Short mmCIF file of C-alpha atoms in Angstrom, two decimals:
data_model
loop_
_atom_site.label_atom_id
_atom_site.label_comp_id
_atom_site.label_asym_id
_atom_site.label_seq_id
_atom_site.Cartn_x
_atom_site.Cartn_y
_atom_site.Cartn_z
CA MET A 1 0.46 0.03 -0.27
CA SER A 2 1.67 3.77 -1.36
CA LEU A 3 1.56 6.11 1.33
CA ALA A 4 -0.88 7.84 -0.44
CA LEU A 5 -3.24 5.47 -0.32
CA LEU A 6 -2.92 5.11 3.58
CA GLU A 7 -3.48 8.40 4.11
CA SER A 8 -5.97 8.59 2.07
CA LYS A 9 -8.22 5.80 4.31
CA LEU A 10 -6.92 7.56 7.28
CA SER A 11 -8.50 11.09 6.49
CA LYS A 12 -11.90 9.73 6.16
CA TRP A 13 -11.22 8.26 10.51
CA PRO A 14 -11.20 11.40 12.34
CA LEU A 15 -9.89 11.77 15.67
CA CYS A 16 -13.06 11.33 18.20
CA PHE A 17 -14.18 8.61 15.93
CA THR A 18 -10.86 6.40 16.59
CA ALA A 19 -9.52 7.95 19.22
CA GLY A 20 -13.33 7.02 20.95
CA PHE A 21 -13.36 3.54 19.62
CA ALA A 22 -9.92 2.97 20.72
CA SER A 23 -10.59 3.56 24.45
CA ILE A 24 -13.98 1.29 24.46
CA VAL A 25 -11.94 -1.60 22.77
CA LEU A 26 -8.53 -1.51 24.85
CA TYR A 27 -10.87 -0.58 28.07
CA CYS A 28 -12.67 -4.01 27.76
CA THR A 29 -10.11 -5.79 26.53
CA PHE A 30 -7.78 -5.23 29.11
CA THR A 31 -10.80 -5.20 32.53
CA SER A 32 -11.70 -8.89 30.78
CA ILE A 33 -8.56 -10.08 30.93
CA SER A 34 -8.04 -9.35 34.08
CA ILE A 35 -12.10 -11.05 35.17
CA VAL A 36 -10.23 -13.52 33.61
CA PHE A 37 -6.94 -13.54 36.49
CA PHE A 38 -9.23 -12.46 39.54
CA PRO A 39 -9.41 -15.51 41.67
CA GLY A 40 -13.16 -15.76 42.76
CA PRO A 41 -16.55 -14.16 40.67
CA VAL A 42 -15.96 -10.89 39.81
CA SER A 43 -20.08 -9.73 40.51
CA PRO A 44 -21.39 -5.83 39.62
CA THR A 45 -23.43 -5.82 42.37
CA ASN A 46 -19.83 -7.40 44.85
CA ASN A 47 -17.31 -5.70 43.49
CA PHE A 48 -15.54 -2.25 42.23
CA LEU A 49 -14.25 -1.88 39.12
CA SER A 50 -11.96 -0.74 41.15
CA GLN A 51 -10.89 -4.17 43.05
CA LEU A 52 -9.99 -5.45 39.44
CA GLY A 53 -6.76 -3.09 39.56
CA ASN A 54 -5.87 -3.97 43.64
CA SER A 55 -3.36 -6.17 43.31
CA ARG A 56 -3.86 -7.88 47.57
CA LEU A 57 -7.48 -8.83 45.98
CA ASN A 58 -6.59 -9.50 42.01
CA PRO A 59 -2.80 -9.99 42.21
CA SER A 60 -2.28 -11.35 38.95
CA GLY A 61 -5.03 -9.39 36.69
CA ALA A 62 -4.44 -6.27 38.49
CA ILE A 63 -1.64 -4.91 35.97
CA PHE A 64 -4.37 -5.65 33.18
CA TYR A 65 -6.99 -3.23 34.92
CA ASN A 66 -4.94 -0.84 36.01
CA LEU A 67 -3.65 -0.99 32.55
CA ALA A 68 -6.86 -0.60 30.45
CA VAL A 69 -7.78 2.36 33.27
CA ILE A 70 -4.26 4.16 32.10
CA LEU A 71 -4.47 3.33 28.15
CA ALA A 72 -8.46 4.11 28.24
CA GLY A 73 -7.28 7.40 29.99
CA LEU A 74 -4.81 8.27 27.85
CA VAL A 75 -6.51 7.90 24.32
CA ALA A 76 -9.87 9.30 25.31
CA ILE A 77 -7.78 12.61 26.00
CA LEU A 78 -6.82 12.20 21.67
CA PHE A 79 -10.84 11.97 22.09
CA TYR A 80 -11.60 15.13 23.31
CA VAL A 81 -9.17 16.74 20.64
CA GLY A 82 -11.08 15.26 18.38
CA LEU A 83 -13.71 17.23 19.44
CA TYR A 84 -13.37 20.08 18.61
CA GLN A 85 -14.17 19.13 14.97
CA TRP A 86 -17.32 20.40 16.24
CA TYR A 87 -16.01 23.89 17.24
CA THR A 88 -14.45 24.25 14.21
CA LYS A 89 -18.28 24.01 11.77
CA LYS A 90 -19.72 26.52 14.70
CA LYS A 91 -16.88 29.35 15.52
CA GLY A 92 -17.13 30.36 19.10
CA ASN A 93 -19.38 27.91 20.86
CA LYS A 94 -18.41 28.40 24.18
CA LEU A 95 -20.24 25.74 26.39
CA LEU A 96 -18.48 23.46 23.69
CA THR A 97 -14.94 25.00 24.75
CA ALA A 98 -16.28 24.36 28.35
CA ALA A 99 -16.80 20.62 27.88
CA LEU A 100 -12.99 20.70 26.22
CA ALA A 101 -11.75 21.69 28.95
CA VAL A 102 -13.27 19.82 31.55
CA GLY A 103 -12.91 16.54 29.10
CA PHE A 104 -9.31 17.45 29.68
CA VAL A 105 -9.25 16.96 33.11
CA ASN A 106 -11.22 14.39 33.00
CA ALA A 107 -9.14 12.26 31.29
CA PHE A 108 -6.31 13.59 33.38
CA SER A 109 -8.48 11.97 36.35
CA ILE A 110 -8.83 8.20 34.60
CA ILE A 111 -5.16 8.07 34.18
CA MET A 112 -4.71 9.06 37.84
CA SER A 113 -6.95 6.48 39.02
CA GLY A 114 -4.88 3.90 37.37
CA VAL A 115 -1.53 5.32 38.33
CA PHE A 116 -2.70 5.02 41.98
CA SER A 117 -4.78 1.99 41.84
CA GLU A 118 -6.43 1.37 45.96
CA SER A 119 -3.44 -1.10 46.47
CA VAL A 120 -1.07 1.40 45.89
CA ASN A 121 -2.90 4.59 47.54
CA TYR A 122 -5.98 4.43 48.64
CA SER A 123 -6.70 7.68 49.50
CA GLN A 124 -5.63 8.72 46.42
CA HIS A 125 -7.60 6.36 44.69
CA VAL A 126 -10.59 7.96 45.89
CA PHE A 127 -10.30 11.39 44.95
CA TRP A 128 -9.06 10.39 41.92
CA SER A 129 -12.02 8.60 40.66
CA SER A 130 -14.44 10.48 42.51
CA LEU A 131 -13.11 13.22 40.23
CA ILE A 132 -13.59 10.83 37.20
CA PHE A 133 -17.85 11.24 37.78
CA ILE A 134 -18.13 14.45 39.43
CA SER A 135 -16.28 15.39 35.90
CA PHE A 136 -18.45 13.31 33.63
CA ILE A 137 -21.26 15.43 34.60
CA PRO A 138 -20.21 18.69 33.13
CA VAL A 139 -18.52 16.50 29.73
CA LEU A 140 -22.27 14.92 29.56
CA ILE A 141 -24.05 18.32 30.29
CA LEU A 142 -21.67 20.41 27.89
CA VAL A 143 -21.24 18.46 25.54
CA ASN A 144 -24.35 17.62 24.59
CA ILE A 145 -25.83 20.98 25.29
CA ALA A 146 -23.91 22.26 22.79
CA LEU A 147 -24.49 19.72 20.13
CA LEU A 148 -28.32 19.73 19.72
CA THR A 149 -27.17 23.37 17.89
CA TYR A 150 -25.96 21.05 15.03
CA PRO A 151 -28.45 19.98 12.02
CA ASP A 152 -26.41 17.16 12.06
CA HIS A 153 -26.06 16.11 15.03
CA ASN A 154 -28.22 13.18 16.02
CA LYS A 155 -29.94 15.06 18.83
CA LEU A 156 -30.71 11.50 20.66
CA ILE A 157 -27.19 11.14 21.74
CA SER A 158 -27.98 14.20 23.38
CA TYR A 159 -30.81 13.26 25.22
CA TYR A 160 -29.32 9.63 26.04
CA GLY A 161 -25.54 11.69 27.43
CA PHE A 162 -28.60 13.90 29.84
CA ILE A 163 -29.62 10.44 31.13
CA VAL A 164 -25.46 9.23 31.39
CA ALA A 165 -25.22 11.94 33.46
CA VAL A 166 -28.09 11.49 35.50
CA ILE A 167 -26.90 8.07 36.15
CA ASP A 168 -23.37 9.59 37.43
CA PHE A 169 -25.39 11.97 40.07
CA SER A 170 -27.31 9.47 41.18
CA LEU A 171 -23.96 7.01 41.44
CA LEU A 172 -22.45 9.77 43.37
CA VAL A 173 -25.61 10.37 45.51
CA ILE A 174 -25.86 6.10 46.64
CA LEU A 175 -21.55 6.66 47.54
CA LEU A 176 -21.97 9.84 49.52
CA THR A 177 -25.49 8.39 51.30
CA ILE A 178 -24.69 4.73 51.77
CA GLY A 179 -21.35 3.75 51.66
CA PHE A 180 -19.30 1.36 49.35
CA GLY A 181 -20.22 -1.03 50.40
CA PRO A 182 -21.85 -4.80 48.32
CA GLY A 183 -25.12 -3.06 46.49
CA ILE A 184 -26.62 -0.78 44.82
CA GLY A 185 -22.87 1.13 44.36
CA PRO A 186 -20.61 -1.03 42.96
CA LEU A 187 -24.12 -2.24 40.53
CA MET A 188 -24.38 2.11 39.97
CA GLU A 189 -20.62 2.59 39.10
CA TRP A 190 -20.61 -0.48 36.58
CA ILE A 191 -23.96 1.15 34.89
CA ALA A 192 -22.49 4.29 35.27
CA VAL A 193 -19.22 3.77 32.83
CA PHE A 194 -20.26 0.96 30.49
CA SER A 195 -23.60 3.77 29.65
CA TYR A 196 -20.72 6.45 29.44
CA LEU A 197 -19.07 4.23 27.19
CA ALA A 198 -21.83 3.77 25.22
CA TRP A 199 -22.22 7.45 24.70
CA VAL A 200 -19.05 7.86 23.77
CA GLY A 201 -18.99 5.23 20.96
CA LEU A 202 -22.81 6.66 19.55
CA LEU A 203 -20.54 10.09 19.32
CA ALA A 204 -17.85 9.03 17.99
CA TYR A 205 -19.61 7.11 15.22
CA ASN A 206 -22.09 10.56 15.23
CA THR A 207 -18.88 12.73 14.11
CA ARG A 208 -17.15 10.10 11.51
CA GLY A 209 -20.73 10.49 9.83
CA SER A 210 -20.85 14.68 10.41
CA TRP A 211 -17.54 14.19 8.97
CA TYR A 212 -18.28 14.54 5.40
CA SER A 213 -21.08 16.51 5.24
#
C-alpha cells in the first residue's frame, strides 16, 4: 500500500472516531483479562471495578485493569481533542470549549486513578476516582447541550447523554449516603462506566458521519 493511499484511508477516520472506539476496545479488553485472572467470581453487585486493579485482591490481574484505565485515559485525551471538529463548524461555541477543558480534567483523572490503584494509595485512588465521576457530569451536560445546535448531530445521542449524567449523579449520591459496601453502589458504578462508554461510541460514530457533511 502506498503512503498516499494510506493517508487517504486514514483521512476517512476522524480522530474523535478512532480515539473513541480505541478507548472502548482498550478498556473492555484489558478489563476482561483482569476479570479472568480475578480469584473467585466477579459480580457488579459485589465488586467495584477498582477492585480489579487491587493487587492484593487480584494479584495476577491487577496490572491488566490498571493498564485498561491508564490507556483508556490517554486515548480519551485524543477523543476530546477530536471533538474540536465540531468547534470548527461553529466557531465561538463557548459551551463546547468549556466541555473540552473539563474533558481534559476527566481524562487526566482517569489516568491518575490507574496510576494510584487501591493497593498503591487508597486515599489518592478515591480522590481521582471521585473526580472521574464528578467531571463526567459537566462533560456530558456541556457537550450534549452544545451539540444540540448542530443540524448534523443526532439529537437522540444528546438525550441519552443527559440520562448518563443523571446516572453519574445518582452514583455519587449513593456513595455519599450509603457508602462503598456491596449492593447498589458497585452496580451503579458499572452502569455509569459502561453507559458512558456507550455514549462515547455513539458520539464517535456520529462525528464520523458529520465528517462528510
